mmCIF file of C-alpha atoms (C1' of nucleotides) in Angstrom:
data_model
loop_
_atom_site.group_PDB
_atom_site.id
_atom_site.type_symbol
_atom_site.label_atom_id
_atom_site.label_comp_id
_atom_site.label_asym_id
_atom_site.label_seq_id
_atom_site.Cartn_x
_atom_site.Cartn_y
_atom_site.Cartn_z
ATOM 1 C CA UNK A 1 0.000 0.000 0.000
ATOM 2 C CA UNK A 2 1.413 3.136 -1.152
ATOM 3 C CA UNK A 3 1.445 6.267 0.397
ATOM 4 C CA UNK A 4 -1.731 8.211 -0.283
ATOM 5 C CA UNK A 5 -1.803 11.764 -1.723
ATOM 6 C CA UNK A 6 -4.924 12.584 -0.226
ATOM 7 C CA UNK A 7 -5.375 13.335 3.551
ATOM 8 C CA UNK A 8 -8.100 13.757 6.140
ATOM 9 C CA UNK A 9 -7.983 16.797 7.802
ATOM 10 C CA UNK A 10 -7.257 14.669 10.971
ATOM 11 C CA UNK A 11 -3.817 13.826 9.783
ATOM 12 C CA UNK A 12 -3.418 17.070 8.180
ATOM 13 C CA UNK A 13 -4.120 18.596 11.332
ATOM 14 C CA UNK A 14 -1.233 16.217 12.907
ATOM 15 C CA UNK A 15 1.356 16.861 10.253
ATOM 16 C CA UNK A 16 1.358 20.445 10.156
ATOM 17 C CA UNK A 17 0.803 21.287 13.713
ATOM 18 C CA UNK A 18 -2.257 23.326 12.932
ATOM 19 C CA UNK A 19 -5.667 22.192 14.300
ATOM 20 C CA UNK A 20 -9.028 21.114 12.360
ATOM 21 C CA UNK A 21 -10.479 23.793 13.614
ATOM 22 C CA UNK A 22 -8.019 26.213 12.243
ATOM 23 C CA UNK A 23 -7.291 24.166 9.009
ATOM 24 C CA UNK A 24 -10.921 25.025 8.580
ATOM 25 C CA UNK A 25 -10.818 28.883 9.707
ATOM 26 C CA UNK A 26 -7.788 29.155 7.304
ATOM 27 C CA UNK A 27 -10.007 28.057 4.606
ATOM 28 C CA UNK A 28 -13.385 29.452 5.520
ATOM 29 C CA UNK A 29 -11.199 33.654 5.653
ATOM 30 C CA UNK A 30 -9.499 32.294 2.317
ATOM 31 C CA UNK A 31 -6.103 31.980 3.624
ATOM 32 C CA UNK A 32 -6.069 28.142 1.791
ATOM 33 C CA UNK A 33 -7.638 27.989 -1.220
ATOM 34 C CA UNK A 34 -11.097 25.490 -0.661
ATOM 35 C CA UNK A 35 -9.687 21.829 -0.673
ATOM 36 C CA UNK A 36 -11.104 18.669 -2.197
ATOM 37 C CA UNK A 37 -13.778 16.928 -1.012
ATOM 38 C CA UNK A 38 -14.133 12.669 -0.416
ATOM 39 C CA UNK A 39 -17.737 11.233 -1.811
ATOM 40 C CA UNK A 40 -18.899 12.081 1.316
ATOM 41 C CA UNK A 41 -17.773 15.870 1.876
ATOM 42 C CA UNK A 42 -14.923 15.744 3.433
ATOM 43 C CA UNK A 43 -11.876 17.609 3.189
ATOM 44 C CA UNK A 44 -8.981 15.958 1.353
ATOM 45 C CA UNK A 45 -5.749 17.416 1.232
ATOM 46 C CA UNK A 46 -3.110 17.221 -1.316
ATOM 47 C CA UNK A 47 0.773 17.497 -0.783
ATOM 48 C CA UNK A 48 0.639 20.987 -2.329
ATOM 49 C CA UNK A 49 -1.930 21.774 0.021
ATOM 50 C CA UNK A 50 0.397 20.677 2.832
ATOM 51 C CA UNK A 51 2.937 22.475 1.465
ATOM 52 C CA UNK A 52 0.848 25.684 1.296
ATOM 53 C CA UNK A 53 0.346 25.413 5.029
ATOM 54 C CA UNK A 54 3.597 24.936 6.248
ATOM 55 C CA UNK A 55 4.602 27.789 4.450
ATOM 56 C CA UNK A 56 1.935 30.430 5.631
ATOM 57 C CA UNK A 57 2.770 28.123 9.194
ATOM 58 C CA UNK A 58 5.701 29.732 8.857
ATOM 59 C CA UNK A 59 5.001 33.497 8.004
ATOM 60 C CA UNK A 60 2.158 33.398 10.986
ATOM 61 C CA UNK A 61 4.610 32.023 13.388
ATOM 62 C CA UNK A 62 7.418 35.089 12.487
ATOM 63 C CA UNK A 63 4.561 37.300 13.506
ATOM 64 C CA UNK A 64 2.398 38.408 9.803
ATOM 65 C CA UNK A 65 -0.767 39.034 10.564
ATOM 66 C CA UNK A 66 -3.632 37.330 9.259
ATOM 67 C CA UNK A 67 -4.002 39.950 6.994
ATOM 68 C CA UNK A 68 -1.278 40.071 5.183
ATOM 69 C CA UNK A 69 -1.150 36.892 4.952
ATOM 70 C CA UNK A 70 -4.402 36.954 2.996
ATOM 71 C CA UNK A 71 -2.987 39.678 0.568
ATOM 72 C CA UNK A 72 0.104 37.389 0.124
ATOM 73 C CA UNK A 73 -2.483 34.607 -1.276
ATOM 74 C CA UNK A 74 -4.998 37.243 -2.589
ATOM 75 C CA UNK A 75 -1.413 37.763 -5.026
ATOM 76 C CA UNK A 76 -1.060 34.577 -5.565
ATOM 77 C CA UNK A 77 -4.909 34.025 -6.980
ATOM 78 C CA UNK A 78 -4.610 36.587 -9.162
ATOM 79 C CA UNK A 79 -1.493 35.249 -11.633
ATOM 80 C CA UNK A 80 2.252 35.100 -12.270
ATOM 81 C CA UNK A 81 1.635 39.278 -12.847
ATOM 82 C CA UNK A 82 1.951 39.514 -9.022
ATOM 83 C CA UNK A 83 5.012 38.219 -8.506
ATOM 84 C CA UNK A 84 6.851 41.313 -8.454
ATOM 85 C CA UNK A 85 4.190 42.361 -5.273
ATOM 86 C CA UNK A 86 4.777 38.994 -3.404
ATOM 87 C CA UNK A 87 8.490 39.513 -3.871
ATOM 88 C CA UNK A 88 8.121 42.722 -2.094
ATOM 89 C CA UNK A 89 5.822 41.209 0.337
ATOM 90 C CA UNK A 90 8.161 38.673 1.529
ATOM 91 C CA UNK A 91 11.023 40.724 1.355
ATOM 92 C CA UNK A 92 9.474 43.492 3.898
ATOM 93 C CA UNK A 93 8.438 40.691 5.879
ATOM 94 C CA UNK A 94 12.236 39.156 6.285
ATOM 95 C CA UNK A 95 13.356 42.784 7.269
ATOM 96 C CA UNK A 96 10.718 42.249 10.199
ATOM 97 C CA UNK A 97 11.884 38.824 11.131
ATOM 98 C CA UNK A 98 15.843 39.936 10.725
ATOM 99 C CA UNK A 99 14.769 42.960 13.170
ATOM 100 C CA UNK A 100 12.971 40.462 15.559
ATOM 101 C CA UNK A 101 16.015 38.581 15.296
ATOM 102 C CA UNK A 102 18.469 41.272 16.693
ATOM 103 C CA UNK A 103 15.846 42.348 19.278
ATOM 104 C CA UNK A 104 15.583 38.705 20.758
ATOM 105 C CA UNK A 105 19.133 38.552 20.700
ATOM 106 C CA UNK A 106 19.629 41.893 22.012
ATOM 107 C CA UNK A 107 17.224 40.959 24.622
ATOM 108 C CA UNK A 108 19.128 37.075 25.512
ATOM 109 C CA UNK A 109 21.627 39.610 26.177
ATOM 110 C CA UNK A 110 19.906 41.488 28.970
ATOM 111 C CA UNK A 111 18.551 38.092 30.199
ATOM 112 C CA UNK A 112 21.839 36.291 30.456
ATOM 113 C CA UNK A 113 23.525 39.014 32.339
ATOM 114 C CA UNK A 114 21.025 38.628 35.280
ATOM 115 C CA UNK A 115 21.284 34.924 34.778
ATOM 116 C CA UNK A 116 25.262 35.124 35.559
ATOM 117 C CA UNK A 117 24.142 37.912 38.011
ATOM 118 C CA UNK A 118 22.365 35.710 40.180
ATOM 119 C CA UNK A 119 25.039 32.490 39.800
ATOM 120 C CA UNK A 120 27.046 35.007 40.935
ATOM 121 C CA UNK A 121 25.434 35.529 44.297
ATOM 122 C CA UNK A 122 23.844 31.905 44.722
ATOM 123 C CA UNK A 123 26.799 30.152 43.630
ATOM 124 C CA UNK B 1 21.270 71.690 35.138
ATOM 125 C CA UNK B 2 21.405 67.899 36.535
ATOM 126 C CA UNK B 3 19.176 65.619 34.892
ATOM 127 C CA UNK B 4 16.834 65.117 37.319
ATOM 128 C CA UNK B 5 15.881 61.290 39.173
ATOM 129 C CA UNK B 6 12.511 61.894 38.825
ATOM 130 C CA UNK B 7 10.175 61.163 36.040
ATOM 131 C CA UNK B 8 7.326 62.123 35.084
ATOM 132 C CA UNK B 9 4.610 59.281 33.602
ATOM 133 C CA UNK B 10 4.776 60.561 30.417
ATOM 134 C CA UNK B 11 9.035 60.940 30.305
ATOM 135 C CA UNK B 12 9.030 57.462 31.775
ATOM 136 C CA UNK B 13 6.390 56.284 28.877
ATOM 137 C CA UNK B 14 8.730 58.141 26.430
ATOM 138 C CA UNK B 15 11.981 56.689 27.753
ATOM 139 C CA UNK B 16 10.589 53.339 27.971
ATOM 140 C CA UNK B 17 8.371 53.138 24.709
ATOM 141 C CA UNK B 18 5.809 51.780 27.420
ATOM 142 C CA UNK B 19 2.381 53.738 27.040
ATOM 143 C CA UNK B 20 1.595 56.056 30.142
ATOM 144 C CA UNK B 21 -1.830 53.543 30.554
ATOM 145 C CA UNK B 22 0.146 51.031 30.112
ATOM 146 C CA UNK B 23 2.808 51.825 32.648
ATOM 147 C CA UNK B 24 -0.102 51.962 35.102
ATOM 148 C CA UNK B 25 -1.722 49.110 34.095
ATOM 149 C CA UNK B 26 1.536 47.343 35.311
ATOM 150 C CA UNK B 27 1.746 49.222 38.293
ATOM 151 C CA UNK B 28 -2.060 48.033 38.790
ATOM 152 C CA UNK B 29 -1.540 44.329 38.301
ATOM 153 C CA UNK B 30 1.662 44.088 40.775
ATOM 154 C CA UNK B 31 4.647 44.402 38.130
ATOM 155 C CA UNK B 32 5.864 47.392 39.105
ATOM 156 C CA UNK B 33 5.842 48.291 42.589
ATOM 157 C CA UNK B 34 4.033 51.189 43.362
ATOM 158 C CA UNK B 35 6.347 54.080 42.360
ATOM 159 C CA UNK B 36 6.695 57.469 44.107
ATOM 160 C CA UNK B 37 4.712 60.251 44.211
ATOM 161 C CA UNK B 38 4.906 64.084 44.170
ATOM 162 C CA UNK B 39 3.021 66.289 46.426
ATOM 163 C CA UNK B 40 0.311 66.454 43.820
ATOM 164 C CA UNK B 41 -0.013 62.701 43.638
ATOM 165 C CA UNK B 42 1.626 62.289 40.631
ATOM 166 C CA UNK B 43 3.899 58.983 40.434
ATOM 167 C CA UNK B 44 7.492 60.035 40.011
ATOM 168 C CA UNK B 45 9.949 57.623 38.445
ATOM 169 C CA UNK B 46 13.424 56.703 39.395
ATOM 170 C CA UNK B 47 16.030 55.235 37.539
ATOM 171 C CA UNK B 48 15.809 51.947 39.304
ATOM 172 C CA UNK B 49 12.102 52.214 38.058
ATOM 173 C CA UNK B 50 13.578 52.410 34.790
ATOM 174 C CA UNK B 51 15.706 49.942 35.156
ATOM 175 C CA UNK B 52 12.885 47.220 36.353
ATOM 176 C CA UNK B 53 10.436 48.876 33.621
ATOM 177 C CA UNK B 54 13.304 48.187 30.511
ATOM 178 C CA UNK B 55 13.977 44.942 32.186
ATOM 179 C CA UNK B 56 10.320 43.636 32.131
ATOM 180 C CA UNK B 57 9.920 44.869 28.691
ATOM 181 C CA UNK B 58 12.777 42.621 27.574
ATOM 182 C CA UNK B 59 11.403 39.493 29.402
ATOM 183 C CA UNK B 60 7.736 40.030 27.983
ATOM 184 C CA UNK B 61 8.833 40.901 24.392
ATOM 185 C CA UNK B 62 10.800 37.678 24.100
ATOM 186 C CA UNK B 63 7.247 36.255 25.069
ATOM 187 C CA UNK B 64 6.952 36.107 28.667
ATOM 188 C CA UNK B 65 3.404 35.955 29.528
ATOM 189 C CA UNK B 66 2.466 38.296 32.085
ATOM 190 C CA UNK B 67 1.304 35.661 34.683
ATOM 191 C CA UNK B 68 4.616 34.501 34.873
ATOM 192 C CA UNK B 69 6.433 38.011 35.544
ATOM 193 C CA UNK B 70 3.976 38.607 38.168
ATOM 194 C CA UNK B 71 5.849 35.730 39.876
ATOM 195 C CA UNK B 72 9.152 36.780 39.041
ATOM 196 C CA UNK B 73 8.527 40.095 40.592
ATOM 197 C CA UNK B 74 6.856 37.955 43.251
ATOM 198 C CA UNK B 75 10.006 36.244 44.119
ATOM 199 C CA UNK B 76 11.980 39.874 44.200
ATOM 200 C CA UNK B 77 9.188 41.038 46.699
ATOM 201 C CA UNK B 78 9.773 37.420 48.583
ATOM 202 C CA UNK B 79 13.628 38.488 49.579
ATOM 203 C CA UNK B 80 17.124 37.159 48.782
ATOM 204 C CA UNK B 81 16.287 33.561 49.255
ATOM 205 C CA UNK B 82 14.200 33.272 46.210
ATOM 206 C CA UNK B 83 17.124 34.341 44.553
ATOM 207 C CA UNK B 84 17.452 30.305 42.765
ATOM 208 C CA UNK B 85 13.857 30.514 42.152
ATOM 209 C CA UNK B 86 14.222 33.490 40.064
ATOM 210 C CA UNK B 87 17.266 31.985 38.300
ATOM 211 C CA UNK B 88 15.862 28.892 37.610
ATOM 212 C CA UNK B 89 12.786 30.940 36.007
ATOM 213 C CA UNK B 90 14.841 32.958 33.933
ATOM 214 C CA UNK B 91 17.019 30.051 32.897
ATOM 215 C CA UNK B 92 13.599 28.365 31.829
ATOM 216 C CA UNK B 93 13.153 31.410 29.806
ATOM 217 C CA UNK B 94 16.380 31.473 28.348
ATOM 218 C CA UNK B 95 15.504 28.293 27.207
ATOM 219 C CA UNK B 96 12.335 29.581 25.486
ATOM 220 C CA UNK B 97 14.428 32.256 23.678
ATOM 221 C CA UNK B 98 17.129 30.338 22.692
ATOM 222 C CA UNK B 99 14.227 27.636 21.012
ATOM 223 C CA UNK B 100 12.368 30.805 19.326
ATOM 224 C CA UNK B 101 15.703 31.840 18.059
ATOM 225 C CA UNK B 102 16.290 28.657 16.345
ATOM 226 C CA UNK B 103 12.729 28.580 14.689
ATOM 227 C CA UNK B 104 12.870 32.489 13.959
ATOM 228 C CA UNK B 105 16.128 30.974 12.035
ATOM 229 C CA UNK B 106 14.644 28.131 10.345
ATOM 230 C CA UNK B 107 11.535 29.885 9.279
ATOM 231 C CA UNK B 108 14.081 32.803 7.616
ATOM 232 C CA UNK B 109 15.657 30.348 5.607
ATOM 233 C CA UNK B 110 12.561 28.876 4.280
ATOM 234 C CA UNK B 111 11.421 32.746 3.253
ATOM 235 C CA UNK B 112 14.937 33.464 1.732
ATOM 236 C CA UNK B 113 14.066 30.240 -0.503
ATOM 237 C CA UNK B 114 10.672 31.622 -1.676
ATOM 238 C CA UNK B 115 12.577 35.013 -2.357
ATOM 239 C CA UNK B 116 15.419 33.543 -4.398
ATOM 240 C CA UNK B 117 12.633 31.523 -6.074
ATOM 241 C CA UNK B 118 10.747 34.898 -6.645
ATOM 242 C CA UNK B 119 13.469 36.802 -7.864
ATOM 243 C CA UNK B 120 14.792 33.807 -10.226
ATOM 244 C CA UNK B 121 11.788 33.582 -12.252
ATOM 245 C CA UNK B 122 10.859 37.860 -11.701
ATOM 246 C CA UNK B 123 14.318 38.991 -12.659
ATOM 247 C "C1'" DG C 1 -10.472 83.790 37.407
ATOM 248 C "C1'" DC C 2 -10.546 80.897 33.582
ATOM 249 C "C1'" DT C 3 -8.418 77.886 30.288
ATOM 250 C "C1'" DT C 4 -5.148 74.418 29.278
ATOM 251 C "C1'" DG C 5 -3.158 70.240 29.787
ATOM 252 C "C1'" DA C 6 -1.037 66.724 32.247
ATOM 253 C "C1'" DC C 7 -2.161 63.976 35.429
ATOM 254 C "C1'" DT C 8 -5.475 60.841 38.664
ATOM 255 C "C1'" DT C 9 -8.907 56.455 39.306
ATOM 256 C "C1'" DC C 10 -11.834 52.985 37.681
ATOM 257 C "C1'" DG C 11 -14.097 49.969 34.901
ATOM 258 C "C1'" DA C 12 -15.220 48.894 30.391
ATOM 259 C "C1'" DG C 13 -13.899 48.058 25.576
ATOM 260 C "C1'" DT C 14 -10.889 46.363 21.792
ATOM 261 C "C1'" DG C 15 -8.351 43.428 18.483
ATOM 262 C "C1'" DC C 16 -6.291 39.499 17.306
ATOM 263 C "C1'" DG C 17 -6.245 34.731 16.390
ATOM 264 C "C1'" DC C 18 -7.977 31.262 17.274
ATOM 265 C "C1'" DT C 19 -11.156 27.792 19.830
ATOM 266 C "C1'" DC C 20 -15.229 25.795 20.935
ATOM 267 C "C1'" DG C 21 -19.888 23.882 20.960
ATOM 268 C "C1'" DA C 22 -24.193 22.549 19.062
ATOM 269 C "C1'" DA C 23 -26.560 19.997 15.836
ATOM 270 C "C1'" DG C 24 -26.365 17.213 12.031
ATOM 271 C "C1'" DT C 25 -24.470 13.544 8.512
ATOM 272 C "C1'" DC C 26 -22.348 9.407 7.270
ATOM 273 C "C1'" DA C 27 -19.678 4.767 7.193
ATOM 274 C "C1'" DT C 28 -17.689 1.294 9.484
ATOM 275 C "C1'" DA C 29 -17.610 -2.080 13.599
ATOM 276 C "C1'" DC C 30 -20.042 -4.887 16.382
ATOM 277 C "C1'" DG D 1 -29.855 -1.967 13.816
ATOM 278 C "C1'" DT D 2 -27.332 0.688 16.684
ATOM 279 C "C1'" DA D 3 -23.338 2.666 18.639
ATOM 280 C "C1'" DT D 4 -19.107 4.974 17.617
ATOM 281 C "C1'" DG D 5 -16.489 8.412 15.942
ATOM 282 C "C1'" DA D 6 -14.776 11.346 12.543
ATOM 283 C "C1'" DC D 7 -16.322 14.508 10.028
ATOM 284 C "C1'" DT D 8 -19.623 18.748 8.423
ATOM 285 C "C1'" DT D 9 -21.487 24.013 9.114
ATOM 286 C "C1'" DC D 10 -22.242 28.015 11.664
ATOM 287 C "C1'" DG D 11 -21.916 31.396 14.901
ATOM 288 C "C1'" DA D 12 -20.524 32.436 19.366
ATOM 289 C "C1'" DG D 13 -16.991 32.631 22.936
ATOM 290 C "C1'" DC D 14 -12.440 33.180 24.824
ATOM 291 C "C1'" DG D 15 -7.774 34.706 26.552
ATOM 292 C "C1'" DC D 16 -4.408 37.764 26.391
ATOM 293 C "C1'" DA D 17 -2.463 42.230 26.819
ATOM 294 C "C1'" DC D 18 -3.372 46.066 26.538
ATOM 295 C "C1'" DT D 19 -6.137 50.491 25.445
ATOM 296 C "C1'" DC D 20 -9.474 53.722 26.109
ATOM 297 C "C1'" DG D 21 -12.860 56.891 28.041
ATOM 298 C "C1'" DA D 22 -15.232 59.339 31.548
ATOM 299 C "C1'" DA D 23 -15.029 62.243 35.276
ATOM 300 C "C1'" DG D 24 -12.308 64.525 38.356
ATOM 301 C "C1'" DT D 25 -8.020 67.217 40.418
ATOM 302 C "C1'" DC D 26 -4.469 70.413 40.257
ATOM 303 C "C1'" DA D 27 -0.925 74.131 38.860
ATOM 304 C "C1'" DA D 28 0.753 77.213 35.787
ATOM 305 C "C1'" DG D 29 -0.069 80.686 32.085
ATOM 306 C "C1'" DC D 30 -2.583 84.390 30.346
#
DNA sequence: GCTTGACTTCGAGTGCGCTCGAAGTCATAC
DNA sequence: GTATGACTTCGAGCGCACTCGAAGTCAAGC
């Protein structure tokens, strides 16, 4: 038995990390584009939908908001023309992450100092 | 003219980037111990108040929820021997940092991909 | 003496991103 | 045939961390 193509939203759920329910509110504010559907309704998803997911996993979880995330795929929808926009939109988004970045390093920093501050005086 | 140990809400709000409602919302909820006042009633900031103010802001923009730096400053209030409860806390922290770091990392690289992959085919 | 504006308290409101629950459908297992 | 359990839709609810607004006080400037 081969491995199938097509998942339930169960196992999607499990392999990307996000939840049916928000598999579903992705879908239903048009962040993923509508999935296929079994004989009987369900979801299926494909390995490009999978893909999809991890991906815009991955611009949530370096802090884009929901919105722009739906601009990002609004872009998509609407042809290879857009490609010069989502090149844009990505790249203002990695300034944000490299800033975030420096701040949570600049921040370790601060933390580690009162980390050795207190070894200091508990040895 | 010395510069003067004593801030105003709204210098301290300034200095801080920490909103004036803000910095009394903190003071409300038990992060900040209640600072001085003037003889108008008007709280007056010192620079240790800075000092705890910058401090907290560094611990709660790497992601510390606020629950748990109510307990930190708990342990502070509590006296010097809470001083390993407070290190193992912000070693636990550390910890969190250090993980976000590495997935702040990981998702970058998969965005510099798309970008490449952008700017390949939109030259 | 009145306006301005920065402050005070307090509780209520907001925005974001989920998260949940109710009520229903369907297919397989027993 | 009925129980189980995974799914469906839909709208409502939630938790967090602020953020705001109303109503009042006070001091300095004009």
């Amino acid at each position: 038995m081969r491995e199938v193509t097509s998942l339930s939203i169960a196992t999607t759920a499990e392999r990307t990390g996000v939840s049916a329910h928000t598999l579903r509110y992705y879908e239903r504010i048009g962040l993923i584009d509508p999935v296929g559907r079994d004989e009987n309704g369900r979801r299926t998803y494909r390995d490009t939908d999978l893909a999809r997911i991890d991906f815009l996993r991955k611009l949530r979880s370096t802090g884009m908001p929901i919105t722009r995330m739906q601009e990002y795929v609004e872009l998509i929808r609407a042809g290879e023309s857009t490609e010069p926009a989502r090149l844009q939109l990505l790249e203002d988004h990695r300034r944000r992450v490299l800033h975030d970045l420096e701040h949570l390093n600049d921040c370790l920093g601060a933390i580690n100092t009162k980390i050795d501050l207190y070894r200091r005086s508990t040895p």
